[in-house]
Amino acid sequence: MPATGSVTLKRLLDNADLSLTIENLDEETLEKRELKDNRVQVVGLSIAGFTDHLYRERVQLFGKSETDYLTTLTEEERRAKIESFLERRPVAVIFTDPVRPTDLFREIATRCEVPLLSTRMTSSIFIDFIKDHLNRLLAATSTLHAQLIDVFGVGMLIMGESGVGKSETSLDLVMRGHKLIADDVVEVRYIPPDHLVGTCNEMMRDLIEIRGIGLINVQRMFGVTAVGREKQIDCVINLVLWDQSSTFEYERIGSTVRYYEILGVKRPYYIIPVRHGSNLSSLMEVIARDHMLKTQGINIAEEFEKKLEMKLSEMGGK
Amino acid sequence: MNTMAEKTVTIRNKLGLHARAASMFVKEAERYACEVEMEKAGVRVNAKSIMGILMLAAPFGSTLKIIAKGPNDEECVTALARLVEVGFEEEA
């Protein structure tokens, strides 16, 4: 799934981590320029006139090799090469340390209305930084009605209809030493290639709503280790009220794995029937432990089925 | 058959969708069996969740969309829209 958002160049400029400086045009213009592609491109051969593979919607990185190449040319050739590159109007050109745009480059870029920026980082370091930032800023996002709890390091997204006991389960898990990320509203962001990161809206951070009590600040009440800012979502739980008449078949062996899809990414999905008096926090801990075993390649249902099959074939042979 | 009802409303009380108003809104939404959601500036939350409604932090003059699906959805949207439009029965 590709990134779907957009970000203005002004926002990149304002991001102190990227240590960017504006080299031409003004901040107002950068506010209007939007970036939609999370990939970046090293200018490379495009400056030598081979622009077939120049993706103008990607940020172009201009470093020492491009600069050194330009110095080998006569002034006339140099102007022609820069023009043929900038006339393709890339969304932005960023100069990496120690390179800065020459007056000639600046003049042509301003005429072509191509924004030039420079960073104090060297290209090898900057490329990782900007990719990470663009992935974050341009990530596809979704707001889910669920809880997000870190149970033994496993990110559990707990869903279920209103009144099924999601918040009470979260509170119980916090009291057992687990961490609350978000109660009732989880903001999920997709990070390529297949990560889902959930966080809490800043407004509701550290809060849980418990019917009959109201809002509880988990951090104030239970301490700084009882909460977390963000967490990867590892599995999805759906709590449903147990209904004897329902024809829905709950998993009994554990050999069929269901998946739940969020922003195009699938996660193991458990549908848990809830009865009055169910000890949900224990169940959540068991799911987390089972998930940890599975990630280590230990699948209890599979192991058991093999053992049973062996026994059955032995007995059938007699 | 899947029905759906929706309505766009404007916050009319000066204090905006404050805590007590949000609580009134959620209580009203919970009286209905249908699914109800509320949307502000592309962010959609469950209208039966106080945390969701509070997160929207809707000030005076902002527009919200109420979307319901299921039994009595029309009735639910009408009741919730009315609550917002009368400014949560507060004095202007």
mmCIF file with all atom_site columns, C-alpha atoms in Angstrom, chain A residues 48-159:
data_model
loop_
_atom_site.group_PDB
_atom_site.id
_atom_site.type_symbol
_atom_site.label_atom_id
_atom_site.label_alt_id
_atom_site.label_comp_id
_atom_site.label_asym_id
_atom_site.label_entity_id
_atom_site.label_seq_id
_atom_site.pdbx_PDB_ins_code
_atom_site.Cartn_x
_atom_site.Cartn_y
_atom_site.Cartn_z
_atom_site.occupancy
_atom_site.B_iso_or_equiv
_atom_site.pdbx_formal_charge
_atom_site.auth_seq_id
_atom_site.auth_comp_id
_atom_site.auth_asym_id
_atom_site.auth_atom_id
_atom_site.pdbx_PDB_model_num
ATOM 1   C CA . ALA A 1 48  ? 24.682  14.768 -17.094 1.00 0.00 ? 48  ALA A CA 1
ATOM 2   C CA . GLY A 1 49  ? 21.654  15.163 -19.342 1.00 0.00 ? 49  GLY A CA 1
ATOM 3   C CA . PHE A 1 50  ? 20.160  11.688 -19.034 1.00 0.00 ? 50  PHE A CA 1
ATOM 4   C CA . THR A 1 51  ? 16.808  12.604 -17.488 1.00 0.00 ? 51  THR A CA 1
ATOM 5   C CA . ASP A 1 52  ? 14.749  9.581  -18.629 1.00 0.00 ? 52  ASP A CA 1
ATOM 6   C CA . HIS A 1 53  ? 14.633  8.239  -15.093 1.00 0.00 ? 53  HIS A CA 1
ATOM 7   C CA . LEU A 1 54  ? 14.131  11.508 -13.286 1.00 0.00 ? 54  LEU A CA 1
ATOM 8   C CA . TYR A 1 55  ? 10.973  11.323 -11.205 1.00 0.00 ? 55  TYR A CA 1
ATOM 9   C CA . ARG A 1 56  ? 10.038  14.958 -10.788 1.00 0.00 ? 56  ARG A CA 1
ATOM 10  C CA . GLU A 1 57  ? 7.630   14.267 -7.903  1.00 0.00 ? 57  GLU A CA 1
ATOM 11  C CA . ARG A 1 58  ? 10.511  12.918 -5.776  1.00 0.00 ? 58  ARG A CA 1
ATOM 12  C CA . VAL A 1 59  ? 12.905  15.054 -3.781  1.00 0.00 ? 59  VAL A CA 1
ATOM 13  C CA . GLN A 1 60  ? 16.245  15.201 -5.619  1.00 0.00 ? 60  GLN A CA 1
ATOM 14  C CA . LEU A 1 61  ? 19.465  14.878 -3.628  1.00 0.00 ? 61  LEU A CA 1
ATOM 15  C CA . PHE A 1 62  ? 22.439  16.786 -4.954  1.00 0.00 ? 62  PHE A CA 1
ATOM 16  C CA . GLY A 1 63  ? 25.813  15.861 -3.491  1.00 0.00 ? 63  GLY A CA 1
ATOM 17  C CA . LYS A 1 64  ? 29.533  15.975 -4.033  1.00 0.00 ? 64  LYS A CA 1
ATOM 18  C CA . SER A 1 65  ? 29.719  13.743 -7.113  1.00 0.00 ? 65  SER A CA 1
ATOM 19  C CA . GLU A 1 66  ? 27.180  15.861 -9.021  1.00 0.00 ? 66  GLU A CA 1
ATOM 20  C CA . THR A 1 67  ? 29.043  19.038 -8.049  1.00 0.00 ? 67  THR A CA 1
ATOM 21  C CA . ASP A 1 68  ? 32.433  17.607 -8.990  1.00 0.00 ? 68  ASP A CA 1
ATOM 22  C CA . TYR A 1 69  ? 31.026  16.492 -12.324 1.00 0.00 ? 69  TYR A CA 1
ATOM 23  C CA . LEU A 1 70  ? 29.835  20.038 -13.081 1.00 0.00 ? 70  LEU A CA 1
ATOM 24  C CA . THR A 1 71  ? 33.327  21.436 -12.425 1.00 0.00 ? 71  THR A CA 1
ATOM 25  C CA . THR A 1 72  ? 34.749  19.277 -15.241 1.00 0.00 ? 72  THR A CA 1
ATOM 26  C CA . LEU A 1 73  ? 32.613  21.155 -17.792 1.00 0.00 ? 73  LEU A CA 1
ATOM 27  C CA . THR A 1 74  ? 33.092  24.453 -19.590 1.00 0.00 ? 74  THR A CA 1
ATOM 28  C CA . GLU A 1 75  ? 30.867  27.229 -18.327 1.00 0.00 ? 75  GLU A CA 1
ATOM 29  C CA . GLU A 1 76  ? 28.626  26.956 -21.361 1.00 0.00 ? 76  GLU A CA 1
ATOM 30  C CA . GLU A 1 77  ? 28.156  23.191 -20.963 1.00 0.00 ? 77  GLU A CA 1
ATOM 31  C CA . ARG A 1 78  ? 27.580  23.626 -17.246 1.00 0.00 ? 78  ARG A CA 1
ATOM 32  C CA . ARG A 1 79  ? 24.719  26.072 -17.816 1.00 0.00 ? 79  ARG A CA 1
ATOM 33  C CA . ALA A 1 80  ? 23.158  23.760 -20.431 1.00 0.00 ? 80  ALA A CA 1
ATOM 34  C CA . LYS A 1 81  ? 23.314  20.702 -18.128 1.00 0.00 ? 81  LYS A CA 1
ATOM 35  C CA . ILE A 1 82  ? 21.819  22.544 -15.148 1.00 0.00 ? 82  ILE A CA 1
ATOM 36  C CA . GLU A 1 83  ? 19.081  23.961 -17.363 1.00 0.00 ? 83  GLU A CA 1
ATOM 37  C CA . SER A 1 84  ? 18.144  20.616 -18.849 1.00 0.00 ? 84  SER A CA 1
ATOM 38  C CA . PHE A 1 85  ? 17.908  19.150 -15.335 1.00 0.00 ? 85  PHE A CA 1
ATOM 39  C CA . LEU A 1 86  ? 15.941  21.992 -13.732 1.00 0.00 ? 86  LEU A CA 1
ATOM 40  C CA . GLU A 1 87  ? 13.631  22.495 -16.684 1.00 0.00 ? 87  GLU A CA 1
ATOM 41  C CA . ARG A 1 88  ? 12.131  19.125 -15.764 1.00 0.00 ? 88  ARG A CA 1
ATOM 42  C CA . ARG A 1 89  ? 10.938  20.981 -12.648 1.00 0.00 ? 89  ARG A CA 1
ATOM 43  C CA . PRO A 1 90  ? 11.596  18.498 -9.830  1.00 0.00 ? 90  PRO A CA 1
ATOM 44  C CA . VAL A 1 91  ? 9.557   19.165 -6.691  1.00 0.00 ? 91  VAL A CA 1
ATOM 45  C CA . ALA A 1 92  ? 12.698  20.165 -4.759  1.00 0.00 ? 92  ALA A CA 1
ATOM 46  C CA . VAL A 1 93  ? 16.480  19.807 -4.862  1.00 0.00 ? 93  VAL A CA 1
ATOM 47  C CA . ILE A 1 94  ? 18.321  19.313 -1.588  1.00 0.00 ? 94  ILE A CA 1
ATOM 48  C CA . PHE A 1 95  ? 22.082  19.896 -1.392  1.00 0.00 ? 95  PHE A CA 1
ATOM 49  C CA . THR A 1 96  ? 23.848  17.685 1.113   1.00 0.00 ? 96  THR A CA 1
ATOM 50  C CA . ASP A 1 97  ? 26.910  18.686 3.119   1.00 0.00 ? 97  ASP A CA 1
ATOM 51  C CA . PRO A 1 98  ? 29.454  20.024 2.187   1.00 0.00 ? 98  PRO A CA 1
ATOM 52  C CA . VAL A 1 99  ? 27.868  21.111 -1.091  1.00 0.00 ? 99  VAL A CA 1
ATOM 53  C CA . ARG A 1 100 ? 25.914  24.338 -1.555  1.00 0.00 ? 100 ARG A CA 1
ATOM 54  C CA . PRO A 1 101 ? 24.265  25.628 -4.726  1.00 0.00 ? 101 PRO A CA 1
ATOM 55  C CA . THR A 1 102 ? 26.401  27.924 -6.888  1.00 0.00 ? 102 THR A CA 1
ATOM 56  C CA . ASP A 1 103 ? 25.088  31.326 -7.985  1.00 0.00 ? 103 ASP A CA 1
ATOM 57  C CA . LEU A 1 104 ? 24.494  29.919 -11.460 1.00 0.00 ? 104 LEU A CA 1
ATOM 58  C CA . PHE A 1 105 ? 22.471  27.001 -10.084 1.00 0.00 ? 105 PHE A CA 1
ATOM 59  C CA . ARG A 1 106 ? 20.464  29.342 -7.861  1.00 0.00 ? 106 ARG A CA 1
ATOM 60  C CA . GLU A 1 107 ? 19.729  31.704 -10.735 1.00 0.00 ? 107 GLU A CA 1
ATOM 61  C CA . ILE A 1 108 ? 18.435  28.928 -13.031 1.00 0.00 ? 108 ILE A CA 1
ATOM 62  C CA . ALA A 1 109 ? 16.442  27.277 -10.231 1.00 0.00 ? 109 ALA A CA 1
ATOM 63  C CA . THR A 1 110 ? 14.730  30.537 -9.329  1.00 0.00 ? 110 THR A CA 1
ATOM 64  C CA . ARG A 1 111 ? 13.837  31.115 -12.973 1.00 0.00 ? 111 ARG A CA 1
ATOM 65  C CA . CYS A 1 112 ? 12.424  27.551 -13.220 1.00 0.00 ? 112 CYS A CA 1
ATOM 66  C CA . GLU A 1 113 ? 10.733  28.014 -9.809  1.00 0.00 ? 113 GLU A CA 1
ATOM 67  C CA . VAL A 1 114 ? 12.445  24.918 -8.428  1.00 0.00 ? 114 VAL A CA 1
ATOM 68  C CA . PRO A 1 115 ? 12.935  25.156 -4.650  1.00 0.00 ? 115 PRO A CA 1
ATOM 69  C CA . LEU A 1 116 ? 16.514  24.616 -3.453  1.00 0.00 ? 116 LEU A CA 1
ATOM 70  C CA . LEU A 1 117 ? 17.325  23.556 0.087   1.00 0.00 ? 117 LEU A CA 1
ATOM 71  C CA . SER A 1 118 ? 20.521  22.509 1.775   1.00 0.00 ? 118 SER A CA 1
ATOM 72  C CA . THR A 1 119 ? 21.234  20.370 4.804   1.00 0.00 ? 119 THR A CA 1
ATOM 73  C CA . ARG A 1 120 ? 24.159  20.234 7.202   1.00 0.00 ? 120 ARG A CA 1
ATOM 74  C CA . MET A 1 121 ? 24.111  16.443 7.028   1.00 0.00 ? 121 MET A CA 1
ATOM 75  C CA . THR A 1 122 ? 26.157  14.418 4.583   1.00 0.00 ? 122 THR A CA 1
ATOM 76  C CA . SER A 1 123 ? 24.183  12.580 1.910   1.00 0.00 ? 123 SER A CA 1
ATOM 77  C CA . SER A 1 124 ? 24.709  9.085  3.374   1.00 0.00 ? 124 SER A CA 1
ATOM 78  C CA . ILE A 1 125 ? 23.223  10.131 6.733   1.00 0.00 ? 125 ILE A CA 1
ATOM 79  C CA . PHE A 1 126 ? 20.620  12.493 5.328   1.00 0.00 ? 126 PHE A CA 1
ATOM 80  C CA . ILE A 1 127 ? 19.110  9.893  3.000   1.00 0.00 ? 127 ILE A CA 1
ATOM 81  C CA . ASP A 1 128 ? 18.126  7.653  5.943   1.00 0.00 ? 128 ASP A CA 1
ATOM 82  C CA . PHE A 1 129 ? 16.803  10.596 7.927   1.00 0.00 ? 129 PHE A CA 1
ATOM 83  C CA . ILE A 1 130 ? 14.635  12.027 5.188   1.00 0.00 ? 130 ILE A CA 1
ATOM 84  C CA . LYS A 1 131 ? 13.249  8.630  4.169   1.00 0.00 ? 131 LYS A CA 1
ATOM 85  C CA . ASP A 1 132 ? 12.214  7.970  7.755   1.00 0.00 ? 132 ASP A CA 1
ATOM 86  C CA . HIS A 1 133 ? 10.605  11.408 8.085   1.00 0.00 ? 133 HIS A CA 1
ATOM 87  C CA . LEU A 1 134 ? 8.769   11.188 4.787   1.00 0.00 ? 134 LEU A CA 1
ATOM 88  C CA . ASN A 1 135 ? 7.461   7.740  5.677   1.00 0.00 ? 135 ASN A CA 1
ATOM 89  C CA . ARG A 1 136 ? 6.086   9.159  8.895   1.00 0.00 ? 136 ARG A CA 1
ATOM 90  C CA . LEU A 1 137 ? 4.697   12.354 7.431   1.00 0.00 ? 137 LEU A CA 1
ATOM 91  C CA . LEU A 1 138 ? 3.125   10.703 4.399   1.00 0.00 ? 138 LEU A CA 1
ATOM 92  C CA . ALA A 1 139 ? 1.875   7.549  6.126   1.00 0.00 ? 139 ALA A CA 1
ATOM 93  C CA . ALA A 1 140 ? -1.650  6.376  5.519   1.00 0.00 ? 140 ALA A CA 1
ATOM 94  C CA . THR A 1 141 ? -3.597  6.757  8.783   1.00 0.00 ? 141 THR A CA 1
ATOM 95  C CA . SER A 1 142 ? -6.834  5.559  10.276  1.00 0.00 ? 142 SER A CA 1
ATOM 96  C CA . THR A 1 143 ? -8.705  6.209  13.531  1.00 0.00 ? 143 THR A CA 1
ATOM 97  C CA . LEU A 1 144 ? -10.073 3.089  15.202  1.00 0.00 ? 144 LEU A CA 1
ATOM 98  C CA . HIS A 1 145 ? -12.528 2.608  18.046  1.00 0.00 ? 145 HIS A CA 1
ATOM 99  C CA . ALA A 1 146 ? -10.410 0.281  20.171  1.00 0.00 ? 146 ALA A CA 1
ATOM 100 C CA . GLN A 1 147 ? -7.902  -0.031 23.010  1.00 0.00 ? 147 GLN A CA 1
ATOM 101 C CA . LEU A 1 148 ? -4.188  -0.361 22.449  1.00 0.00 ? 148 LEU A CA 1
ATOM 102 C CA . ILE A 1 149 ? -2.253  -2.053 25.241  1.00 0.00 ? 149 ILE A CA 1
ATOM 103 C CA . ASP A 1 150 ? 1.324   -3.269 25.425  1.00 0.00 ? 150 ASP A CA 1
ATOM 104 C CA . VAL A 1 151 ? 1.087   -6.692 27.104  1.00 0.00 ? 151 VAL A CA 1
ATOM 105 C CA . PHE A 1 152 ? 4.519   -8.266 27.737  1.00 0.00 ? 152 PHE A CA 1
ATOM 106 C CA . GLY A 1 153 ? 5.785   -6.200 24.802  1.00 0.00 ? 153 GLY A CA 1
ATOM 107 C CA . VAL A 1 154 ? 3.033   -7.447 22.461  1.00 0.00 ? 154 VAL A CA 1
ATOM 108 C CA . GLY A 1 155 ? 0.916   -4.649 20.988  1.00 0.00 ? 155 GLY A CA 1
ATOM 109 C CA . MET A 1 156 ? -2.705  -5.737 21.404  1.00 0.00 ? 156 MET A CA 1
ATOM 110 C CA . LEU A 1 157 ? -5.493  -3.860 19.689  1.00 0.00 ? 157 LEU A CA 1
ATOM 111 C CA . ILE A 1 158 ? -8.709  -4.665 21.539  1.00 0.00 ? 158 ILE A CA 1
ATOM 112 C CA . MET A 1 159 ? -11.995 -3.983 19.764  1.00 0.00 ? 159 MET A CA 1
#
